[in-house]
Every structure is written in structure tokens, then in C-alpha cells.
mmCIF file of C-alpha atoms and ligand atoms in Angstrom:
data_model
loop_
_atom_site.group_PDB
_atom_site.id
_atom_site.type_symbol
_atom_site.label_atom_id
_atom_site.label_comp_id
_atom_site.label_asym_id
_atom_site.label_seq_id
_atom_site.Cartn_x
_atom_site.Cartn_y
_atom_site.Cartn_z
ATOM 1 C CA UNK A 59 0.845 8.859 -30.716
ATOM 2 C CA UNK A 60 0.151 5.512 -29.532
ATOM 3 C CA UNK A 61 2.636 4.387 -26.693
ATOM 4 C CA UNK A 62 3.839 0.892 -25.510
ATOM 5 C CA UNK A 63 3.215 -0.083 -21.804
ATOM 6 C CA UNK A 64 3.895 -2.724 -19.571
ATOM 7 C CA UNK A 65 1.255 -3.178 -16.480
ATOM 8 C CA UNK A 66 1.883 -5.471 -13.581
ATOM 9 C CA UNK A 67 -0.978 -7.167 -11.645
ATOM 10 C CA UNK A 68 -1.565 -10.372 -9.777
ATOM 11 C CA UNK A 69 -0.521 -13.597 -9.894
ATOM 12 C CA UNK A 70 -3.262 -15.468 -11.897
ATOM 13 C CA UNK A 71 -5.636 -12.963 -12.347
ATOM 14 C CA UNK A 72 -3.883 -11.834 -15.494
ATOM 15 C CA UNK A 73 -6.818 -12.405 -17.776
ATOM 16 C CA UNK A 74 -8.716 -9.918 -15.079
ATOM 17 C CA UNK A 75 -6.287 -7.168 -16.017
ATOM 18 C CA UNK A 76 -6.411 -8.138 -19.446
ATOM 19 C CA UNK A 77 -10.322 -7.642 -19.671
ATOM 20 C CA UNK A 78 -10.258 -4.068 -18.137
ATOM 21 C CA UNK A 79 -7.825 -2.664 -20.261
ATOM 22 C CA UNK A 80 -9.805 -4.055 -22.953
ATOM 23 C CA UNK A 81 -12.879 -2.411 -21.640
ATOM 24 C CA UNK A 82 -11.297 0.954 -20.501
ATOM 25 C CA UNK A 83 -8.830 1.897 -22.590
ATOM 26 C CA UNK A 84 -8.437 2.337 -26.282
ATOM 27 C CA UNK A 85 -5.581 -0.307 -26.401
ATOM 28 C CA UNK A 86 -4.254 -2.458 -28.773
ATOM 29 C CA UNK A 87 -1.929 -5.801 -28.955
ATOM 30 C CA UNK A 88 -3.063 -6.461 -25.468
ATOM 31 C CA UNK A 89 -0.644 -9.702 -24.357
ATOM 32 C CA UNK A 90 0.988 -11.307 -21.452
ATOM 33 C CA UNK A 91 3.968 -10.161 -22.035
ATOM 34 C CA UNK A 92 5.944 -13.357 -23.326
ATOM 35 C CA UNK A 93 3.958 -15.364 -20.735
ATOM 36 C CA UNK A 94 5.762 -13.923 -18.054
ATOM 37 C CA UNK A 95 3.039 -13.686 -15.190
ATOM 38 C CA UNK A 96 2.068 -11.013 -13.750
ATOM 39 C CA UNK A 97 2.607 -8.498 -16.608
ATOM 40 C CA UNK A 98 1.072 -7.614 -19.614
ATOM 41 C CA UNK A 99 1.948 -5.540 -22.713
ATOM 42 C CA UNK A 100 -0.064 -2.910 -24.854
ATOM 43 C CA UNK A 101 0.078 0.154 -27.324
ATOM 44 C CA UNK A 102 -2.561 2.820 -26.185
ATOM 45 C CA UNK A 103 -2.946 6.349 -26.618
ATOM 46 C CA UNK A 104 -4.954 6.860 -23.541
ATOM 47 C CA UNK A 105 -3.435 9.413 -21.293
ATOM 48 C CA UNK A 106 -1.677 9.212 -17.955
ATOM 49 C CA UNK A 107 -4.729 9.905 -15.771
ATOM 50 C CA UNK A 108 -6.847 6.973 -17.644
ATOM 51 C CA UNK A 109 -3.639 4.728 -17.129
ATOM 52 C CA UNK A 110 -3.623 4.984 -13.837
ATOM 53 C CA UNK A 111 -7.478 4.608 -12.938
ATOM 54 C CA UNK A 112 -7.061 0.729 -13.693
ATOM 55 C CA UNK A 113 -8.196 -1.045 -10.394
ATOM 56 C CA UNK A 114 -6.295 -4.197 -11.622
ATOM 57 C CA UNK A 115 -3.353 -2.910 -12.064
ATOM 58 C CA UNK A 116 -0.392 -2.528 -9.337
ATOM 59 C CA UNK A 117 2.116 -0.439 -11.711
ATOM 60 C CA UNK A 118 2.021 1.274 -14.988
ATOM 61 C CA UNK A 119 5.581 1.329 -17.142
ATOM 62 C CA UNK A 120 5.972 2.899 -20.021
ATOM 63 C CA UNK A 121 8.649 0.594 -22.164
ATOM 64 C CA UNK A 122 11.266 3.426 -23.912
ATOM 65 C CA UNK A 123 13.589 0.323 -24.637
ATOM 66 C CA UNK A 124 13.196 -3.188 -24.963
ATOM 67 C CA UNK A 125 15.951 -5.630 -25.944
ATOM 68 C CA UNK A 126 17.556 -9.431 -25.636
ATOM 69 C CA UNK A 127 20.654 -9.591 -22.813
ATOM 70 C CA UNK A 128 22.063 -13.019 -23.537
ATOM 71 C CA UNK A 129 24.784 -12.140 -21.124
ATOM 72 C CA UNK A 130 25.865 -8.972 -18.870
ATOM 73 C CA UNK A 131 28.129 -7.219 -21.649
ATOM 74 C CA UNK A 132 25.100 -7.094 -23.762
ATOM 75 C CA UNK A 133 22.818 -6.102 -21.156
ATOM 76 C CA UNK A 134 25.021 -3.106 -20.125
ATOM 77 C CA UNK A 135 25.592 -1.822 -24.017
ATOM 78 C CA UNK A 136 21.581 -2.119 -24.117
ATOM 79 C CA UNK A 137 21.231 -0.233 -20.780
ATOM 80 C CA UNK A 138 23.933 2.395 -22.436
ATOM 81 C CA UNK A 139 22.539 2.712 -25.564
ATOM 82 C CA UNK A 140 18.833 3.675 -24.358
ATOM 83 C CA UNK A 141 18.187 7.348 -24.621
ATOM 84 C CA UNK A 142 15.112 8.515 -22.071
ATOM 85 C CA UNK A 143 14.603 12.288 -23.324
ATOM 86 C CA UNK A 144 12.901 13.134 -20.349
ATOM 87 C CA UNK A 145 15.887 12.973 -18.057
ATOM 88 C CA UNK A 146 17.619 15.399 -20.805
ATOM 89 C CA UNK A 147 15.975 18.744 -19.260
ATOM 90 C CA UNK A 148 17.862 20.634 -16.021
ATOM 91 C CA UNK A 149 17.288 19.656 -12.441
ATOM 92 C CA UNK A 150 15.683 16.461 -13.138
ATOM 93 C CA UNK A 151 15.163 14.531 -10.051
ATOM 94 C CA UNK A 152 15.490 10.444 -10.728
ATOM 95 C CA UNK A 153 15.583 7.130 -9.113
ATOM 96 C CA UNK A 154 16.545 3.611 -10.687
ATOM 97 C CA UNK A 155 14.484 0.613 -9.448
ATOM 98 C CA UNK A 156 15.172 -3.255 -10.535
ATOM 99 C CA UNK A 157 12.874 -5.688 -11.214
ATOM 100 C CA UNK A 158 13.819 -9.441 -12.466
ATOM 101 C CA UNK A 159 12.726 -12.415 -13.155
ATOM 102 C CA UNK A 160 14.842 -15.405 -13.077
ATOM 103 C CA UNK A 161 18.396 -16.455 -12.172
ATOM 104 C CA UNK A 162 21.428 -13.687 -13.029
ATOM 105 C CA UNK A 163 24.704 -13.289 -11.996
ATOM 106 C CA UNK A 164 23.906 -9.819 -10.588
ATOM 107 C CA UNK A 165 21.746 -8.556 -7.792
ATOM 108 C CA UNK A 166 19.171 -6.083 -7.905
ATOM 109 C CA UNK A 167 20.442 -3.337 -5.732
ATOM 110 C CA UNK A 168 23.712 -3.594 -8.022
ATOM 111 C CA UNK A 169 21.949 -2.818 -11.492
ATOM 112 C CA UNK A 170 20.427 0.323 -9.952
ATOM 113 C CA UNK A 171 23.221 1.462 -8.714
ATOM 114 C CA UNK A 172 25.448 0.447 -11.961
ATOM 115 C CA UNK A 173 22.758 2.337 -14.310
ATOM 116 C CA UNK A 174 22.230 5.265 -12.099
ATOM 117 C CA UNK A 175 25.680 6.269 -12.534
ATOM 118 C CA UNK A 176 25.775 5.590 -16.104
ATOM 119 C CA UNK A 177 22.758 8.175 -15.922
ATOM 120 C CA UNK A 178 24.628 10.418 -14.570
ATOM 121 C CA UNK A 179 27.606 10.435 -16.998
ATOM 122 C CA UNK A 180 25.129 10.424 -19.761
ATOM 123 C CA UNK A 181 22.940 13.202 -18.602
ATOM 124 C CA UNK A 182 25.310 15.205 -16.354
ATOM 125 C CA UNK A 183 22.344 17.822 -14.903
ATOM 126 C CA UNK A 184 20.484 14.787 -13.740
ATOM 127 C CA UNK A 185 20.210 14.641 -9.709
ATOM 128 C CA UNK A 186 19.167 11.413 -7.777
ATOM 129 C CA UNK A 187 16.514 11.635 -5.440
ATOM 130 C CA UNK A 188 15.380 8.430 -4.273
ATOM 131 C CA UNK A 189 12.206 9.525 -2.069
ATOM 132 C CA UNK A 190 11.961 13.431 -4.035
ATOM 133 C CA UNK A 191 11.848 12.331 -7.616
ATOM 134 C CA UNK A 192 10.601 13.492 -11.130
ATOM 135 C CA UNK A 193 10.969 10.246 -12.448
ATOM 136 C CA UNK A 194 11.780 6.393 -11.051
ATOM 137 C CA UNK A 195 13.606 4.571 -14.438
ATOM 138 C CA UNK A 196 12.743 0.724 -14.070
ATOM 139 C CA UNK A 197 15.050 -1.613 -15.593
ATOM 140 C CA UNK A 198 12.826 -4.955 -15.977
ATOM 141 C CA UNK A 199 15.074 -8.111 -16.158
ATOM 142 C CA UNK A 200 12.633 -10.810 -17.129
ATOM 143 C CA UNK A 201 15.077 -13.788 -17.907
ATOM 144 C CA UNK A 202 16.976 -12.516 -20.814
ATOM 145 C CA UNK A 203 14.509 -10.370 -21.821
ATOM 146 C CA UNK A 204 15.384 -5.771 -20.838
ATOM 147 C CA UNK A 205 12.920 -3.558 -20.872
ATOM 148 C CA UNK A 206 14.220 0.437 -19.413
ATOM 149 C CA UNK A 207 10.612 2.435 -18.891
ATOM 150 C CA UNK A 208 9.401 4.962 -16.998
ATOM 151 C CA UNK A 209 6.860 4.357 -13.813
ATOM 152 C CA UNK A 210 3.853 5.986 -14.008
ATOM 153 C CA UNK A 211 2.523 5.889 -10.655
ATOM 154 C CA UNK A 212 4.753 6.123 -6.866
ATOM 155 C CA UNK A 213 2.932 4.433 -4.774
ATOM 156 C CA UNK A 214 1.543 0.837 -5.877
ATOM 157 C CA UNK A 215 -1.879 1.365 -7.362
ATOM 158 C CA UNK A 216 -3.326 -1.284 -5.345
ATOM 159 C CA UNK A 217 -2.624 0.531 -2.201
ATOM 160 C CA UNK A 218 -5.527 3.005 -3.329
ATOM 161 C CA UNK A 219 -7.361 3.365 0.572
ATOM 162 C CA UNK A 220 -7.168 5.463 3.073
ATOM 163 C CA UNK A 221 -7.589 3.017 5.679
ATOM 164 C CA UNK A 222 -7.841 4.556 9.239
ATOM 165 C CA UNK A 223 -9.243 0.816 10.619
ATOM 166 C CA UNK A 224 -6.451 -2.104 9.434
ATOM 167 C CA UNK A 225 -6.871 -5.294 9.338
ATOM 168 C CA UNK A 226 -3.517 -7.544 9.804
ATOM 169 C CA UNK A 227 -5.437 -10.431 6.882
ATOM 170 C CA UNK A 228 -6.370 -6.972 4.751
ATOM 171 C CA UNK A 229 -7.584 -8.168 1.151
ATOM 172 C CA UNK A 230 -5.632 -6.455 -1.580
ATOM 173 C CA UNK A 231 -7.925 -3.931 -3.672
ATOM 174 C CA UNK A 232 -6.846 -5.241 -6.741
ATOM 175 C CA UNK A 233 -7.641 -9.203 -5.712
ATOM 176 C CA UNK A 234 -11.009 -7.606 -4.073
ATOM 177 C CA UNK A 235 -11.727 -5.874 -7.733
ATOM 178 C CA UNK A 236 -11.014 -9.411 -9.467
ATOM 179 C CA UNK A 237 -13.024 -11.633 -6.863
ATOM 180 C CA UNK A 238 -15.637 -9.206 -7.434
ATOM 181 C CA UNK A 239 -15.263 -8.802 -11.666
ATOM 182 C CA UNK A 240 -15.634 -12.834 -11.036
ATOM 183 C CA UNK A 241 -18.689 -12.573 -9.283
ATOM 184 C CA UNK A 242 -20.593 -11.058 -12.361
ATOM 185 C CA UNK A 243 -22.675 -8.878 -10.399
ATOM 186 C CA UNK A 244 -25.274 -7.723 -12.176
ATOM 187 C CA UNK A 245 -27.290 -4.021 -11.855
ATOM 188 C CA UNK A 246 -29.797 -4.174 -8.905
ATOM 189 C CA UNK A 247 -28.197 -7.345 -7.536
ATOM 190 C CA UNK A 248 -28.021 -7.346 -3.842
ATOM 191 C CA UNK A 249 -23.925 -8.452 -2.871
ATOM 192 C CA UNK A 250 -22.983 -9.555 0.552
ATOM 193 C CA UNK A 251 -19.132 -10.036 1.552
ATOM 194 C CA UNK A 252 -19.761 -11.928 4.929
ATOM 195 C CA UNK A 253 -16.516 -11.999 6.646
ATOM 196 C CA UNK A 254 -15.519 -7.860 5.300
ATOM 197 C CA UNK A 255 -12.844 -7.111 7.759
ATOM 198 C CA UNK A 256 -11.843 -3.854 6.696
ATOM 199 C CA UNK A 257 -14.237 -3.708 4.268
ATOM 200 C CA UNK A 258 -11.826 -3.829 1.315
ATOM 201 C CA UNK A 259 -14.411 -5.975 -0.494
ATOM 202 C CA UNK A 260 -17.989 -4.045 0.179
ATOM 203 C CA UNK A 261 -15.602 -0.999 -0.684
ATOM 204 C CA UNK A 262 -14.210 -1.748 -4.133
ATOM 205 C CA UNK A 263 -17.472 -2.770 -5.028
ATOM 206 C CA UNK A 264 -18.881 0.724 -4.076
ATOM 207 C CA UNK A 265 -16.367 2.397 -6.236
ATOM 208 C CA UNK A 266 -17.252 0.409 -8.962
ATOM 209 C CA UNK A 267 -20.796 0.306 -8.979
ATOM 210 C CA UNK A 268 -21.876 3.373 -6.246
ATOM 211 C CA UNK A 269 -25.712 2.670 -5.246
ATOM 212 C CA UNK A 270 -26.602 0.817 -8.445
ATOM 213 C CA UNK A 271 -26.478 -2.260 -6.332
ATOM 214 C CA UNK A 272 -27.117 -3.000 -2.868
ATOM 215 C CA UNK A 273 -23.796 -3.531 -0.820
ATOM 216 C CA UNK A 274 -23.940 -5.387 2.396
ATOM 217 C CA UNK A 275 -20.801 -5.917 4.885
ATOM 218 C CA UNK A 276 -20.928 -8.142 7.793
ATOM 219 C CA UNK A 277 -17.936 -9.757 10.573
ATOM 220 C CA UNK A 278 -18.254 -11.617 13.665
ATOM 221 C CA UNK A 279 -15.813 -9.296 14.893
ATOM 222 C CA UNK A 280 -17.468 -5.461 16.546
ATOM 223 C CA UNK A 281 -13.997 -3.757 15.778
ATOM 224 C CA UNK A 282 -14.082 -5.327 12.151
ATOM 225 C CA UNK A 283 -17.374 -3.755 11.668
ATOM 226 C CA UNK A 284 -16.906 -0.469 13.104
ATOM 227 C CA UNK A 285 -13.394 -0.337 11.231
ATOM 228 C CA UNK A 286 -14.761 -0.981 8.201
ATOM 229 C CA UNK A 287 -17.860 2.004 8.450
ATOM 230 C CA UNK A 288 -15.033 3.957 9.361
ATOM 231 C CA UNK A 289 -12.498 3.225 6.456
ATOM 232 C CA UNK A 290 -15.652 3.109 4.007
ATOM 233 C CA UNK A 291 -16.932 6.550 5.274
ATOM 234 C CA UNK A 292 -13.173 8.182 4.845
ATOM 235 C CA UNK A 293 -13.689 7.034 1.172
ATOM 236 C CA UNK A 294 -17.336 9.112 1.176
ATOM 237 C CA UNK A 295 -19.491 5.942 1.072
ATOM 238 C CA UNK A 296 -20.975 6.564 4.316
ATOM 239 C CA UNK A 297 -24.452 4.976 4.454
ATOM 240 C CA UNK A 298 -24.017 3.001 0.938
ATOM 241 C CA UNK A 299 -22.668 -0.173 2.481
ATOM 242 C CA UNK A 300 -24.983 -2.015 5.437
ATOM 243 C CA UNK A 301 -22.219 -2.781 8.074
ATOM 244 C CA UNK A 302 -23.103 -5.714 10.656
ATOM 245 C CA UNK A 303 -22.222 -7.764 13.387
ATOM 246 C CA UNK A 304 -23.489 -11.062 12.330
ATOM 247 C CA UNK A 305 -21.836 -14.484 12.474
ATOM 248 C CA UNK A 306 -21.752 -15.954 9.126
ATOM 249 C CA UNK A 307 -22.505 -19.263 9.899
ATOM 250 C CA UNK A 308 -26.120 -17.559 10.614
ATOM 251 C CA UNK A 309 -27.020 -16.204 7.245
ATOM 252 C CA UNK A 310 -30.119 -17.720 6.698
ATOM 253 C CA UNK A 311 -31.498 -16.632 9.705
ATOM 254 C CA UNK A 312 -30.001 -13.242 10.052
ATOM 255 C CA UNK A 313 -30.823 -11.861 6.761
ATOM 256 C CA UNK A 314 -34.242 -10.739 5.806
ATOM 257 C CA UNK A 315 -34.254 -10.667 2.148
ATOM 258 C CA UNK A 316 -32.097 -13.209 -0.277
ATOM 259 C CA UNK A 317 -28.533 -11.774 -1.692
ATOM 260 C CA UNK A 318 -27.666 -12.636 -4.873
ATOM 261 C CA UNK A 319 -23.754 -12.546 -5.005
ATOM 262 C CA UNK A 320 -21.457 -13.874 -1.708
ATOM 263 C CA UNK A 321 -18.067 -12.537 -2.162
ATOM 264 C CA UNK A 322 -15.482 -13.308 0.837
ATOM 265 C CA UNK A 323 -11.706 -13.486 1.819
ATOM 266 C CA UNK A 324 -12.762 -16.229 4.353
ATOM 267 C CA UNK A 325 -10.675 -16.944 7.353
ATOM 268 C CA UNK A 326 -8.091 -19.565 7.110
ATOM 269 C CA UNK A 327 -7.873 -19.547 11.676
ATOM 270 C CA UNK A 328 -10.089 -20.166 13.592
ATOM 271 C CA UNK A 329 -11.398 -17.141 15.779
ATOM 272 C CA UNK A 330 -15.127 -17.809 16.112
ATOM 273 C CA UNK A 331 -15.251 -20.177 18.861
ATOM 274 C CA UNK A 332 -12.934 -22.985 21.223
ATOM 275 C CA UNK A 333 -12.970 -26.129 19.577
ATOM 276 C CA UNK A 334 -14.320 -25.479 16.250
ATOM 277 C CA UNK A 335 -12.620 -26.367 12.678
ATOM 278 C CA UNK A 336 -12.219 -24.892 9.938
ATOM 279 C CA UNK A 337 -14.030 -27.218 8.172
ATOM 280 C CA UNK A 338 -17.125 -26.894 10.172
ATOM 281 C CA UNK A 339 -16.989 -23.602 10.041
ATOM 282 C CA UNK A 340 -16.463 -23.408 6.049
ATOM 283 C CA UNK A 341 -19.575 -26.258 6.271
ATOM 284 C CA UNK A 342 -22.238 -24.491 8.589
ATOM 285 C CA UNK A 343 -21.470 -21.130 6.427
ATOM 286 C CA UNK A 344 -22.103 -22.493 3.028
ATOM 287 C CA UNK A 345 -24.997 -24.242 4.413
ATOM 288 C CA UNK A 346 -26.275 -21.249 5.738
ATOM 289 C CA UNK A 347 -25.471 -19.372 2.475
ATOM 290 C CA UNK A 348 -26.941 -21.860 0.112
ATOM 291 C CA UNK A 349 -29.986 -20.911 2.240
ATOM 292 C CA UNK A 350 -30.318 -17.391 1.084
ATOM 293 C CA UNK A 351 -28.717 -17.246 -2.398
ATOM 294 C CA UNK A 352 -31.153 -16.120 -4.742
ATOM 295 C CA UNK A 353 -31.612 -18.986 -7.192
ATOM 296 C CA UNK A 354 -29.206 -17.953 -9.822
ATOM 297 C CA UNK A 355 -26.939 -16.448 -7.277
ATOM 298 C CA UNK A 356 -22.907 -16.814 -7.426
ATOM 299 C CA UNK A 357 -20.887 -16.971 -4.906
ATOM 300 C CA UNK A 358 -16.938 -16.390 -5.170
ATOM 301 C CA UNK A 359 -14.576 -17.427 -2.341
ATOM 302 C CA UNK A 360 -11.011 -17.085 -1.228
ATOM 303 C CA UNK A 361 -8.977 -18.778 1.267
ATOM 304 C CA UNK A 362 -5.444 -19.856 1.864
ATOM 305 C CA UNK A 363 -6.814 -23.073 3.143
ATOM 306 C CA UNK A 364 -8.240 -24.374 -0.404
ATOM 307 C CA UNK A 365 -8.169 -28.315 0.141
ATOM 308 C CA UNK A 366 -10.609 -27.354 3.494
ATOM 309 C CA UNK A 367 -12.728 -25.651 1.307
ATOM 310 C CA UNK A 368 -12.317 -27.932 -1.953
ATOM 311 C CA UNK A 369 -13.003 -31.235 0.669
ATOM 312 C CA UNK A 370 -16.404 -29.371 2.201
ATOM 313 C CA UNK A 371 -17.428 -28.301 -1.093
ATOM 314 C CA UNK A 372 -17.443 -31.940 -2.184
ATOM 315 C CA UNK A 373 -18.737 -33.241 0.829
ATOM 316 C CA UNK A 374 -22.011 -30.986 1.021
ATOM 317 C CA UNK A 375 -22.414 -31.055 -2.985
ATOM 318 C CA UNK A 376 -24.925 -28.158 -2.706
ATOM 319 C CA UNK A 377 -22.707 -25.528 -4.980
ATOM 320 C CA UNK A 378 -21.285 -26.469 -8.559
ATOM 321 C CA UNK A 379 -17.690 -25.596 -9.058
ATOM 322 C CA UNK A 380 -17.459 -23.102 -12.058
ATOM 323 C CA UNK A 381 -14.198 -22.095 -12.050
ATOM 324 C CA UNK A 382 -10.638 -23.102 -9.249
ATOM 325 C CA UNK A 383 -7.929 -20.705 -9.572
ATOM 326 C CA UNK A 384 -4.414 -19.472 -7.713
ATOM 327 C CA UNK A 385 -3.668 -16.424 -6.934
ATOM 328 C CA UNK A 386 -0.914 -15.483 -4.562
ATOM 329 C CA UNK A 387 -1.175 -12.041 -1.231
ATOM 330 C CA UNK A 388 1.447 -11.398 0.973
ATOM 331 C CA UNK A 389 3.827 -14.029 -0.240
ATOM 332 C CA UNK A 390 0.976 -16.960 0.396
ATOM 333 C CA UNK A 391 -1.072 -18.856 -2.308
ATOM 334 C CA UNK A 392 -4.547 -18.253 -2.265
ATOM 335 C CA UNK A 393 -7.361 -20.376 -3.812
ATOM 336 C CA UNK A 394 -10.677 -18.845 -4.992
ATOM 337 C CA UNK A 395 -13.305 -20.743 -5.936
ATOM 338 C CA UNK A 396 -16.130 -19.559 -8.281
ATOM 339 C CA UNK A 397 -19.654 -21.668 -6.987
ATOM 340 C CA UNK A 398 -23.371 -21.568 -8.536
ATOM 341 C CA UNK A 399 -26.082 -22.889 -6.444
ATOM 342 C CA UNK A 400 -27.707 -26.201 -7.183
ATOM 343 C CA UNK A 401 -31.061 -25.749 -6.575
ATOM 344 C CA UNK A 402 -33.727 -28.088 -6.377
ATOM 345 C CA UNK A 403 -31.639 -29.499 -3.493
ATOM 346 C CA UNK A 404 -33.397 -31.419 -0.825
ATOM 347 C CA UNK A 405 -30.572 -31.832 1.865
ATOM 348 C CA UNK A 406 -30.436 -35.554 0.005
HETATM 349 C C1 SAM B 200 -9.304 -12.802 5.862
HETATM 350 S S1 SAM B 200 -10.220 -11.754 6.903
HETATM 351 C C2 SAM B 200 -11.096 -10.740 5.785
HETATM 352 C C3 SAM B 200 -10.304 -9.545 5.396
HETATM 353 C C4 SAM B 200 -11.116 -8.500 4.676
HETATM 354 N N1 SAM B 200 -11.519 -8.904 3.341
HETATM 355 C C5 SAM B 200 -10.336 -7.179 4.617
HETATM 356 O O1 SAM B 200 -9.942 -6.719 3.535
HETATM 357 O O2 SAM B 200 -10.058 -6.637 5.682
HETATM 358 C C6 SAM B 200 -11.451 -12.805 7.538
HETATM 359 C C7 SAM B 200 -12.450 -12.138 8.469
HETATM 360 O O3 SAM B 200 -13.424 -13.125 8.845
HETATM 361 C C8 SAM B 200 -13.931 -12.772 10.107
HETATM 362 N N2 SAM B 200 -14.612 -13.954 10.664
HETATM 363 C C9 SAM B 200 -14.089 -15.063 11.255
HETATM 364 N N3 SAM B 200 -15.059 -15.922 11.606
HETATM 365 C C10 SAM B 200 -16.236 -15.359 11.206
HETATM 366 C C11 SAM B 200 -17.596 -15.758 11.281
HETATM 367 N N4 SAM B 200 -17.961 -16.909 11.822
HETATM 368 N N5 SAM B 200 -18.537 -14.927 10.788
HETATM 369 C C12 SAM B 200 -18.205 -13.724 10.224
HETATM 370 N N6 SAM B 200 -16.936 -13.300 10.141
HETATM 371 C C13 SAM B 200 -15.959 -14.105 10.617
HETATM 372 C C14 SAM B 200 -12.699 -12.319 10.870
HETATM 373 O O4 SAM B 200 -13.059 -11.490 11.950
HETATM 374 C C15 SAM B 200 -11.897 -11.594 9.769
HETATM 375 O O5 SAM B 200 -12.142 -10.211 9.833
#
């Protein structure tokens, strides 16, 4: 029987999320869920396990009740009218979490406490375990708009690595899957991230593709490299990613053969050198990228620091602009740009 499930992802990569459920699951009446961001509603009959193997996706919800709360009365005789069978069997362990979305006269701390004890009266067996549990109820408060569900998953999906090397600027998987589903990598294509960090970038990509491409990794930084060998061998991909030290201002001289995707979480300080910008150092990189795209290579970019970028981009006029979007990590908005190379460019 087909279900109905609520998914939350990033800011402004909904349509990202969107597309994979599209591709990967048998859904149907896939929607932002009443243009709320970051969430988006669908029926499916796929089960649990395919649910939760979304690398878009930070939670999966299954909705049991959805309803209109005009006003607190209404939202409580919602909350006590939904029945959630599973919490009917003995020794059920349970947690209530609160999500919302908007102004109300409540906090969230005080509607999981409210509905936990109405849980309790309701289904008198029921124990709470907040770190122990069977099952974490979500109450969703998304203006007026109550949805009760059941979480899938306990730990946020996008916190899928091991990561024994960590990196305090750490690219989320789930933005590192979407920079890369942006990048349109095709079969064979040779992908370079050249400011990896951890390696969060190099290492989504080898989950998604394995050795069908070629994956290259490369920081200014020793301890970034060696990090991110480490993190990307405790996920088995030893010896699928190239890991090195290389300065990517240098590219065209460094690299022997031409890439044909650039994906990077650039850095938005400056740690490469005293007395060096930001926007020279965004300038000599592209400059040295443009140099060893492949003709019809992409490139896709993300920084905090997007009017740097935006101003170089102009400036230099060697990359077309496909596509500008927000997206938001660690409470900051970040900016990633989507270029093409110009070719037939003569440094005029
Ligand atoms: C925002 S972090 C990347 C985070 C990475 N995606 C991850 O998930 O860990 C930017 C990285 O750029 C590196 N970096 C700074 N200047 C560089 C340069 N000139 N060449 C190569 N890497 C550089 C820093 O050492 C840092 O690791």
C-alpha cells in the first residue's frame, strides 16, 4: 500500500531532492510541500531501506496525520485525535520531537512535552525513551499547517561518514551530492574537487559513481590531504580517489592530463599565503582552471563569499554563468555557481 512521506533536504536544492526521488523511487505526487522549503511530499510504496538510501535527503517522515491548526485549541484536538497504531503494542519505547515553521504562541520544547503526555494517557504501556527509542513521533508545525509522522531514520541522513580526519569548514554530504548532481558528470569523465578538505566531495562522488569515472582530490593543506585518504579509505575507497598536495592556483601546471568537471567548496579565508585576497586567489585559480578544463568541461563552485566570486567571474569573462543559486550550511548562506568554459578565448 502506497504511503505518504514528507522528506527534508536543503535549503534551495529542493528540485535536487525532487529529481532523485523521481529517479529512485517508485513515487508519486512528488511536491514541495505547500512551498514550504526544505520539504517535500510523496506517496510511494518503496520500502524503508530504499527510503533511506536517498543521498539528498536529511530525514524521512512518514505523515500518519495531517491537518489545519488555525489556533492552539484546534491544534491540540488534532494532536488528540491522531491514532499512531504502532505505539499501541507493549513496551514501546518513544520520543516526541518538534519542528515549526513560523511564528506561534508556543515553544518547541513545550509541544513535545504537552503531546508526550497525551501519549501516555492515550496509550498507557507506552514508555519514553528519549536516546533508547522504538520510535521518535514528529509533530511538524509549518505555519498553520500539522502534520504527526513517524521518523524513519535517528541520526540525520546527511551525517552518512565515518570521518576519522574533520575538517572545521566540512561540506555537508547532501550539498556535496547536489554540487556534484549539478555538475552533470558524465561516464568516463575525469572530476577534480581542488580544495577537498576532508574529502566529502571526491567521496560522495565515489559512492555514486565507484571507478566509472576518474576521481581526483587535491588541498594546499598536507593534513587535508592525508585526512581525506584516511576518511575515504574508512569508507573502502582506498586507491579510487588520487589525493594531492597541490595549490590550486597551479592547475594548469600541476596536472598532466585535462579534467573535465571542477567541483569545490572553495575557501571563503584566506590561508594560502600573507597578503593575498580572496579575490586573487578566486582569479589565479579560475585562470589556472580554465587552463585545463576539457573543452566542454563544467565547473560548479561554492563559497560563502559569492559577490568575490560573482565580481572575478565578471571581471575575467572566461566562464559563462549557467545557473546562480542559494543554498544555506551551518547557519550561513552559500552561493554556488554553475560555469561552462568559453573557449576560443585568447586572454583578450
Ligand atoms: C571550505 S574548505 C573545503 C571543505 C571540504 N569540501 C570538506 O568537506 O572538508 C576549503 C579548503 O580549501 C583549502 N585551500 C585553501 N587555499 C587553497 C589553495 N590555494 N589550493 C588548494 N586548496 C586550498 C583549505 O585548506 C580547505 O581545506
Amino acid at each position: 500500500m502506497s504511503k505518504k512521506y514528507l522528506i527534508t533536504t536543503d535549503y534551495g536544492l529542493e528540485d535536487i531532492a525532487t529529481a532523485e526521488i523521481a529517479q529512485k523511487l517508485d513515487a508519486t505526487a512528488i511536491e514541495a510541500y505547500y512551498n514550504f522549503p526544505q520539504r517535500i511530499s510523496f506517496y510511494s510504496k518503496n520500502s524503508t531501506t530504499e527510503l533511506l538510501s536517498l543521498r539528498s535527503v536529511h530525514s524521512v517522515l512518514e505523515i500518519i496525520h495531517e491537518f489545519e491548526a488555525l489556533d492552539t485549541p484546534t491544534l491540540f484536538s488534532g494532536l488528540e485525535a491522531t491514532c499512531i497504531e504502532v505505539l499501541e503494542k507493549a513496551g514501546v519505547r518513544f520520543r516526541v520531537r518538534c519542528e515549526r515553521y513560523g511564528f506561534h504562541p508556543f515553544r518547541s520544547v513545550d509541544l513535545e512535552r504537552i503531546y508526550g503526555a497525551m501519549l501516555l494517557q492515550k496509550y498507557p504501556q507506552l514508555k519514553v525513551n528519549l536516546t533508547n527509542y522504538d520510535y521518535e513521533v514528529r509533530i511538524d508545525v509549518l505555519g498553520t499547517r500539522v502534520l504527526v509522522s513517524l521518523q524513519l531514520n535517528k541520526e540525520a541522513l546527511s551525517r552518512r561518514f565515518v570521518r576519522v580526519h574533520n575538517h572545521r569548514a566540512a561540506t555537508k554530504p547532501t550539498i556535496a551530492f547536489a554540487l556534484l548532481q549539478l555538475a552533470n558528470i558524465q561516464v568516463g569523465n575525469r572530476v577534480l574537487d581542488p580544495t577537498c578538505g576532508s574529502g566529502t566531495i571526491p567521496i560522495e562522488a565515489a559512492h555514486i559513481w565507484g571507478n566509472s569515472i576518474e576521481i581526483i582530490g587535491h588541498d594546499l593543506q598536507l593534513e587535508n590531504v592525508e585526512g581525506a585518504l584516511q576518511n575515504a579509505t574508512s569508507e573502502g575507497f582506498e586507491g579510487l580517489i588520487q589525493f594531492a598536495q597541490v595549490d590550486a592556483r597551479t592547475l594548469d601546471t600541476s596536472l598532466s592530463k585535462p579534467v573535465d568537471r571542477i567541483i569545490a567548496n572553495l575557501p571563503f579565508g584566506v590561508q594560502s599565503g600573507k597578503n593575498i585576497s580572496l579575490k586573487a586567489l578566486y582569479e589565479t585559480f579560475l585562470l589556472s582552471a580554465h587552463g585545463v578544463l576539457s573543452a566542454d568541461g563544467r565547473i560548479v563552485l561554492m563559497t560563502m563569499r559569492g559577490g568575490v566570486l560573482r565580481d572575478v567571474l565578471f571581471r575575467i569573462k572566461m566562464f559563462k554563468i549557467c545557473a546562480e543559486r542559494i543554498t544555506e550550511g551551518g547557519g550561513l548562506f552559500l552561493h554556488v555557481f554553475v560555469l561552462e568554459k568559453i573557449t576560443h578565448f585568447e586572454g583578450c
